[in-house]
PDB file of C-alpha atoms in Angstrom:
ATOM      1  CA  MET A   1     -16.655 -44.963  -8.294  1.00 73.00           C
ATOM      2  CA  LEU A   2     -19.246 -41.881  -8.892  1.00 92.00           C
ATOM      3  CA  PHE A   3     -16.452 -39.299  -7.579  1.00 94.00           C
ATOM      4  CA  ARG A   4     -14.027 -40.464  -9.756  1.00 95.00           C
ATOM      5  CA  SER A   5     -16.691 -40.501 -12.642  1.00 96.00           C
ATOM      6  CA  LEU A   6     -17.693 -37.141 -11.858  1.00 96.00           C
ATOM      7  CA  VAL A   7     -14.216 -35.683 -10.990  1.00 97.00           C
ATOM      8  CA  SER A   8     -12.982 -37.026 -14.364  1.00 96.00           C
ATOM      9  CA  ASP A   9     -15.588 -35.425 -16.124  1.00 96.00           C
ATOM     10  CA  PHE A  10     -14.799 -31.911 -14.483  1.00 97.00           C
ATOM     11  CA  ALA A  11     -11.479 -31.958 -14.974  1.00 97.00           C
ATOM     12  CA  ALA A  12     -11.851 -33.081 -19.024  1.00 96.00           C
ATOM     13  CA  ASN A  13     -14.071 -29.872 -19.484  1.00 97.00           C
ATOM     14  CA  GLY A  14     -11.967 -27.695 -17.791  1.00 96.00           C
ATOM     15  CA  GLY A  15     -12.584 -27.505 -14.668  1.00 96.00           C
ATOM     16  CA  LYS A  16     -10.317 -26.154 -11.933  1.00 97.00           C
ATOM     17  CA  ILE A  17     -11.678 -26.615  -8.435  1.00 97.00           C
ATOM     18  CA  VAL A  18     -13.365 -28.675  -5.907  1.00 97.00           C
ATOM     19  CA  ARG A  19     -15.079 -28.283  -3.098  1.00 96.00           C
ATOM     20  CA  LEU A  20     -15.749 -30.898  -0.725  1.00 95.00           C
ATOM     21  CA  THR A  21     -18.672 -30.488   1.861  1.00 90.00           C
ATOM     22  CA  GLY A  22     -21.536 -31.770   2.985  1.00 77.00           C
ATOM     23  CA  GLY A  23     -22.675 -32.825   6.434  1.00 74.00           C
ATOM     24  CA  GLU A  24     -19.877 -32.562   7.738  1.00 84.00           C
ATOM     25  CA  ILE A  25     -17.221 -33.233   5.415  1.00 89.00           C
ATOM     26  CA  LEU A  26     -14.330 -34.536   7.451  1.00 88.00           C
ATOM     27  CA  THR A  27     -16.471 -37.295   8.621  1.00 88.00           C
ATOM     28  CA  HIS A  28     -16.698 -38.414   4.966  1.00 91.00           C
ATOM     29  CA  PRO A  29     -14.503 -42.034   5.678  1.00 92.00           C
ATOM     30  CA  ASP A  30     -13.068 -41.289   1.800  1.00 94.00           C
ATOM     31  CA  LEU A  31     -11.452 -37.724   2.658  1.00 94.00           C
ATOM     32  CA  LYS A  32      -8.204 -38.185   1.700  1.00 95.00           C
ATOM     33  CA  LYS A  33      -9.005 -40.825  -1.342  1.00 96.00           C
ATOM     34  CA  MET A  34     -11.189 -37.522  -3.052  1.00 96.00           C
ATOM     35  CA  ILE A  35      -8.623 -35.444  -2.033  1.00 97.00           C
ATOM     36  CA  GLU A  36      -5.807 -37.712  -3.443  1.00 97.00           C
ATOM     37  CA  TYR A  37      -8.238 -38.135  -6.812  1.00 97.00           C
ATOM     38  CA  ASN A  38      -8.206 -34.189  -7.282  1.00 97.00           C
ATOM     39  CA  ARG A  39      -4.180 -34.385  -6.717  1.00 97.00           C
ATOM     40  CA  HIS A  40      -4.226 -36.516  -9.308  1.00 96.00           C
ATOM     41  CA  MET A  41      -6.149 -34.771 -11.604  1.00 97.00           C
ATOM     42  CA  ASN A  42      -4.048 -31.768 -11.372  1.00 96.00           C
ATOM     43  CA  LEU A  43      -7.753 -29.715  -9.347  1.00 97.00           C
ATOM     44  CA  SER A  44      -7.579 -27.710  -6.400  1.00 97.00           C
ATOM     45  CA  THR A  45      -9.442 -29.202  -3.419  1.00 97.00           C
ATOM     46  CA  GLU A  46     -11.103 -26.559  -1.421  1.00 97.00           C
ATOM     47  CA  LEU A  47     -13.576 -27.864   1.647  1.00 96.00           C
ATOM     48  CA  SER A  48     -16.364 -26.491   3.588  1.00 94.00           C
ATOM     49  CA  SER A  49     -16.030 -27.564   7.448  1.00 92.00           C
ATOM     50  CA  ASN A  50     -16.373 -26.874  10.865  1.00 89.00           C
ATOM     51  CA  LEU A  51     -13.468 -28.115  11.745  1.00 90.00           C
ATOM     52  CA  SER A  52     -14.145 -29.508  15.368  1.00 86.00           C
ATOM     53  CA  CYS A  53     -13.558 -33.350  14.550  1.00 83.00           C
ATOM     54  CA  ILE A  54      -9.759 -32.992  13.173  1.00 83.00           C
ATOM     55  CA  ASN A  55      -6.563 -33.537  15.238  1.00 86.00           C
ATOM     56  CA  HIS A  56      -3.406 -31.644  14.374  1.00 88.00           C
ATOM     57  CA  ASP A  57      -1.770 -34.802  11.770  1.00 91.00           C
ATOM     58  CA  MET A  58      -5.075 -34.012   9.418  1.00 90.00           C
ATOM     59  CA  LEU A  59      -4.397 -30.757   9.579  1.00 91.00           C
ATOM     60  CA  ASP A  60      -0.843 -31.189   8.578  1.00 94.00           C
ATOM     61  CA  TYR A  61      -2.122 -33.079   5.529  1.00 95.00           C
ATOM     62  CA  PHE A  62      -4.745 -30.016   4.876  1.00 94.00           C
ATOM     63  CA  LEU A  63      -2.001 -28.065   5.106  1.00 94.00           C
ATOM     64  CA  GLU A  64      -0.284 -29.963   2.115  1.00 95.00           C
ATOM     65  CA  THR A  65      -2.813 -30.950   0.582  1.00 96.00           C
ATOM     66  CA  VAL A  66      -5.936 -28.617  -0.282  1.00 96.00           C
ATOM     67  CA  SER A  67      -5.913 -24.765  -0.895  1.00 96.00           C
ATOM     68  CA  HIS A  68      -8.456 -22.796   1.083  1.00 96.00           C
ATOM     69  CA  ILE A  69     -11.026 -24.292   3.681  1.00 96.00           C
ATOM     70  CA  GLN A  70     -14.671 -22.291   4.570  1.00 96.00           C
ATOM     71  CA  VAL A  71     -15.035 -23.099   7.680  1.00 95.00           C
ATOM     72  CA  SER A  72     -18.504 -22.702   9.812  1.00 94.00           C
ATOM     73  CA  LEU A  73     -18.410 -20.264  12.314  1.00 96.00           C
ATOM     74  CA  TYR A  74     -21.725 -20.259  14.224  1.00 96.00           C
ATOM     75  CA  SER A  75     -20.860 -17.554  16.765  1.00 97.00           C
ATOM     76  CA  THR A  76     -17.832 -16.151  18.713  1.00 97.00           C
ATOM     77  CA  ILE A  77     -19.822 -16.782  21.938  1.00 97.00           C
ATOM     78  CA  SER A  78     -18.577 -20.743  22.748  1.00 97.00           C
ATOM     79  CA  THR A  79     -21.625 -21.521  24.541  1.00 97.00           C
ATOM     80  CA  THR A  80     -23.845 -20.457  20.998  1.00 97.00           C
ATOM     81  CA  HIS A  81     -21.836 -21.943  19.082  1.00 96.00           C
ATOM     82  CA  ASP A  82     -21.337 -25.457  21.180  1.00 96.00           C
ATOM     83  CA  GLU A  83     -25.693 -25.135  21.111  1.00 94.00           C
ATOM     84  CA  ILE A  84     -25.723 -24.569  17.730  1.00 92.00           C
ATOM     85  CA  THR A  85     -23.786 -27.595  16.462  1.00 89.00           C
ATOM     86  CA  GLY A  86     -25.083 -30.187  19.124  1.00 90.00           C
ATOM     87  CA  VAL A  87     -21.556 -30.535  20.524  1.00 91.00           C
ATOM     88  CA  HIS A  88     -19.649 -29.297  23.600  1.00 95.00           C
ATOM     89  CA  GLY A  89     -16.367 -27.680  22.591  1.00 95.00           C
ATOM     90  CA  SER A  90     -16.966 -27.478  18.825  1.00 94.00           C
ATOM     91  CA  HIS A  91     -16.192 -23.823  19.219  1.00 96.00           C
ATOM     92  CA  GLU A  92     -13.070 -24.355  21.082  1.00 96.00           C
ATOM     93  CA  LYS A  93     -11.820 -26.716  18.359  1.00 95.00           C
ATOM     94  CA  THR A  94     -12.543 -24.740  15.472  1.00 95.00           C
ATOM     95  CA  ILE A  95     -11.492 -21.505  16.807  1.00 96.00           C
ATOM     96  CA  ASP A  96      -7.812 -23.456  17.608  1.00 94.00           C
ATOM     97  CA  ALA A  97      -8.200 -24.745  14.037  1.00 94.00           C
ATOM     98  CA  ILE A  98      -8.844 -21.900  12.640  1.00 95.00           C
ATOM     99  CA  GLN A  99      -5.259 -20.610  14.434  1.00 95.00           C
ATOM    100  CA  TYR A 100      -3.095 -23.076  13.407  1.00 94.00           C
ATOM    101  CA  LEU A 101      -3.863 -23.501  10.087  1.00 94.00           C
ATOM    102  CA  GLN A 102      -3.525 -20.037   9.291  1.00 94.00           C
ATOM    103  CA  GLU A 103      -0.130 -19.656  11.631  1.00 94.00           C
ATOM    104  CA  ARG A 104       0.836 -21.722   8.839  1.00 94.00           C
ATOM    105  CA  GLY A 105      -0.329 -20.116   5.806  1.00 94.00           C
ATOM    106  CA  MET A 106      -3.592 -21.953   4.960  1.00 94.00           C
ATOM    107  CA  LYS A 107      -6.133 -19.758   3.192  1.00 95.00           C
ATOM    108  CA  ILE A 108      -9.066 -20.090   5.357  1.00 96.00           C
ATOM    109  CA  SER A 109     -12.581 -17.920   5.168  1.00 97.00           C
ATOM    110  CA  ILE A 110     -15.737 -18.236   7.145  1.00 97.00           C
ATOM    111  CA  ALA A 111     -19.883 -19.274   6.626  1.00 95.00           C
ATOM    112  CA  THR A 112     -21.755 -18.363   8.829  1.00 96.00           C
ATOM    113  CA  PRO A 113     -25.827 -19.072   8.627  1.00 93.00           C
ATOM    114  CA  ILE A 114     -27.632 -16.134  10.575  1.00 95.00           C
ATOM    115  CA  LEU A 115     -29.901 -18.100  12.588  1.00 95.00           C
ATOM    116  CA  LYS A 116     -32.411 -17.036  15.417  1.00 95.00           C
ATOM    117  CA  LYS A 117     -29.475 -18.064  17.817  1.00 95.00           C
ATOM    118  CA  ASN A 118     -26.414 -16.025  16.563  1.00 97.00           C
ATOM    119  CA  GLN A 119     -28.263 -12.603  15.281  1.00 95.00           C
ATOM    120  CA  ASN A 120     -27.236 -11.097  17.704  1.00 96.00           C
ATOM    121  CA  ASP A 121     -23.273 -12.239  17.380  1.00 97.00           C
ATOM    122  CA  ILE A 122     -22.972 -11.367  13.433  1.00 97.00           C
ATOM    123  CA  ILE A 123     -21.163  -7.812  13.993  1.00 96.00           C
ATOM    124  CA  LYS A 124     -18.808  -9.534  16.090  1.00 97.00           C
ATOM    125  CA  ILE A 125     -18.111 -12.478  13.473  1.00 97.00           C
ATOM    126  CA  LEU A 126     -16.887 -10.119  11.291  1.00 96.00           C
ATOM    127  CA  GLU A 127     -14.845  -8.191  13.510  1.00 96.00           C
ATOM    128  CA  PHE A 128     -13.108 -11.567  13.797  1.00 97.00           C
ATOM    129  CA  ALA A 129     -12.878 -12.500  10.310  1.00 96.00           C
ATOM    130  CA  LYS A 130     -11.353  -8.833   9.671  1.00 94.00           C
ATOM    131  CA  LYS A 131      -9.082  -9.223  12.801  1.00 95.00           C
ATOM    132  CA  ARG A 132      -7.743 -12.235  10.709  1.00 95.00           C
ATOM    133  CA  MET A 133      -8.073 -10.592   7.384  1.00 94.00           C
ATOM    134  CA  MET A 134     -10.581 -13.269   6.509  1.00 96.00           C
ATOM    135  CA  LYS A 135     -13.551 -13.051   3.727  1.00 96.00           C
ATOM    136  CA  VAL A 136     -16.960 -13.582   5.622  1.00 96.00           C
ATOM    137  CA  ALA A 137     -20.125 -15.199   3.772  1.00 95.00           C
ATOM    138  CA  LEU A 138     -23.329 -14.526   5.650  1.00 94.00           C
ATOM    139  CA  GLU A 139     -25.898 -17.135   4.788  1.00 90.00           C
ATOM    140  CA  PRO A 140     -29.754 -15.525   5.491  1.00 85.00           C
ATOM    141  CA  ILE A 141     -31.699 -18.634   4.086  1.00 83.00           C
ATOM    142  CA  ILE A 142     -32.416 -21.221   5.892  1.00 81.00           C
ATOM    143  CA  THR A 143     -33.660 -24.487   3.568  1.00 81.00           C
ATOM    144  CA  ALA A 144     -35.567 -27.391   5.055  1.00 75.00           C
ATOM    145  CA  GLU A 145     -32.898 -30.798   5.634  1.00 76.00           C
ATOM    146  CA  LEU A 146     -32.313 -32.429   2.317  1.00 75.00           C
ATOM    147  CA  ASN A 147     -34.102 -35.777   3.882  1.00 80.00           C
ATOM    148  CA  GLY A 148     -37.532 -33.061   4.109  1.00 81.00           C
ATOM    149  CA  GLN A 149     -37.192 -32.248   7.777  1.00 81.00           C
ATOM    150  CA  LYS A 150     -38.234 -28.728   8.691  1.00 85.00           C
ATOM    151  CA  LYS A 151     -37.157 -28.738  12.453  1.00 81.00           C
ATOM    152  CA  ASN A 152     -34.001 -26.577  11.524  1.00 81.00           C
ATOM    153  CA  LEU A 153     -37.030 -24.240  10.162  1.00 83.00           C
ATOM    154  CA  VAL A 154     -37.786 -22.874  13.391  1.00 86.00           C
ATOM    155  CA  GLN A 155     -34.198 -20.451  13.280  1.00 90.00           C
ATOM    156  CA  ARG A 156     -35.550 -18.886  10.311  1.00 91.00           C
ATOM    157  CA  LEU A 157     -34.920 -15.111  10.738  1.00 93.00           C
ATOM    158  CA  THR A 158     -38.120 -13.023   9.550  1.00 92.00           C
ATOM    159  CA  LEU A 159     -37.718 -11.088   6.743  1.00 92.00           C
ATOM    160  CA  ARG A 160     -37.751  -8.012   9.129  1.00 95.00           C
ATOM    161  CA  GLU A 161     -35.057  -9.588  11.667  1.00 94.00           C
ATOM    162  CA  ILE A 162     -32.921  -9.998   8.392  1.00 93.00           C
ATOM    163  CA  ASN A 163     -33.977  -6.486   7.271  1.00 94.00           C
ATOM    164  CA  LEU A 164     -33.070  -4.898  10.143  1.00 95.00           C
ATOM    165  CA  LEU A 165     -29.741  -6.849  10.396  1.00 95.00           C
ATOM    166  CA  LEU A 166     -28.790  -6.119   7.130  1.00 93.00           C
ATOM    167  CA  LYS A 167     -29.307  -2.123   8.336  1.00 95.00           C
ATOM    168  CA  ARG A 168     -26.527  -2.570  11.215  1.00 95.00           C
ATOM    169  CA  ILE A 169     -23.942  -4.851   9.131  1.00 95.00           C
ATOM    170  CA  ALA A 170     -24.258  -1.841   6.809  1.00 94.00           C
ATOM    171  CA  LYS A 171     -23.737   0.722   9.863  1.00 94.00           C
ATOM    172  CA  TYR A 172     -20.684  -1.356  10.730  1.00 92.00           C
ATOM    173  CA  SER A 173     -19.473  -1.526   7.205  1.00 90.00           C
ATOM    174  CA  ARG A 174     -19.768   2.457   6.650  1.00 89.00           C
ATOM    175  CA  SER A 175     -18.037   3.154  10.395  1.00 87.00           C
ATOM    176  CA  GLU A 176     -15.188   0.492   9.018  1.00 82.00           C
ATOM    177  CA  GLU A 177     -14.798   2.260   5.777  1.00 80.00           C
ATOM    178  CA  ARG A 178     -14.714   5.772   7.497  1.00 79.00           C
ATOM    179  CA  ARG A 179     -12.661   4.719  10.532  1.00 75.00           C
ATOM    180  CA  VAL A 180     -10.108   3.232   7.469  1.00 66.00           C
ATOM    181  CA  GLY A 181     -10.915   5.684   4.941  1.00 59.00           C
TER     182      GLY A 181
END
């Protein structure tokens, strides 16, 4: 199996952490086998997921086997988040999973691609994460899909829009520093 070969080579060369991602990793039929193999190789496993297609049994499994989960949160507004994911109710499931895992001590961070549909909610995402003491990775660069399709590029911000948003984020950060400091 290619995965085992890559992970074995990675471990043999001093690797420590394997992050499983891609599309939605939770839909991969061999996810548990990959996590268990990482454990067998004494490697820490991290996941990137929106956590919307998961149950508490799987969340409990992650509490025992995964060191960190980076959660895709597209908006604090449920209708916007659901529209971006294309799945009604995905926002509620994502928020519930974040809360469930955090209450049990899981290390969680947030990843948010900045899109035309969610650009006005970025500060709220930063506030959401701060309130829960989570780090946020904002991703303003949208590229074509791996299959070469470019339909997702209509959601990409212009350089001017990115610049304006970065100024808003900087203003928010300065105000938070003054409030805390």
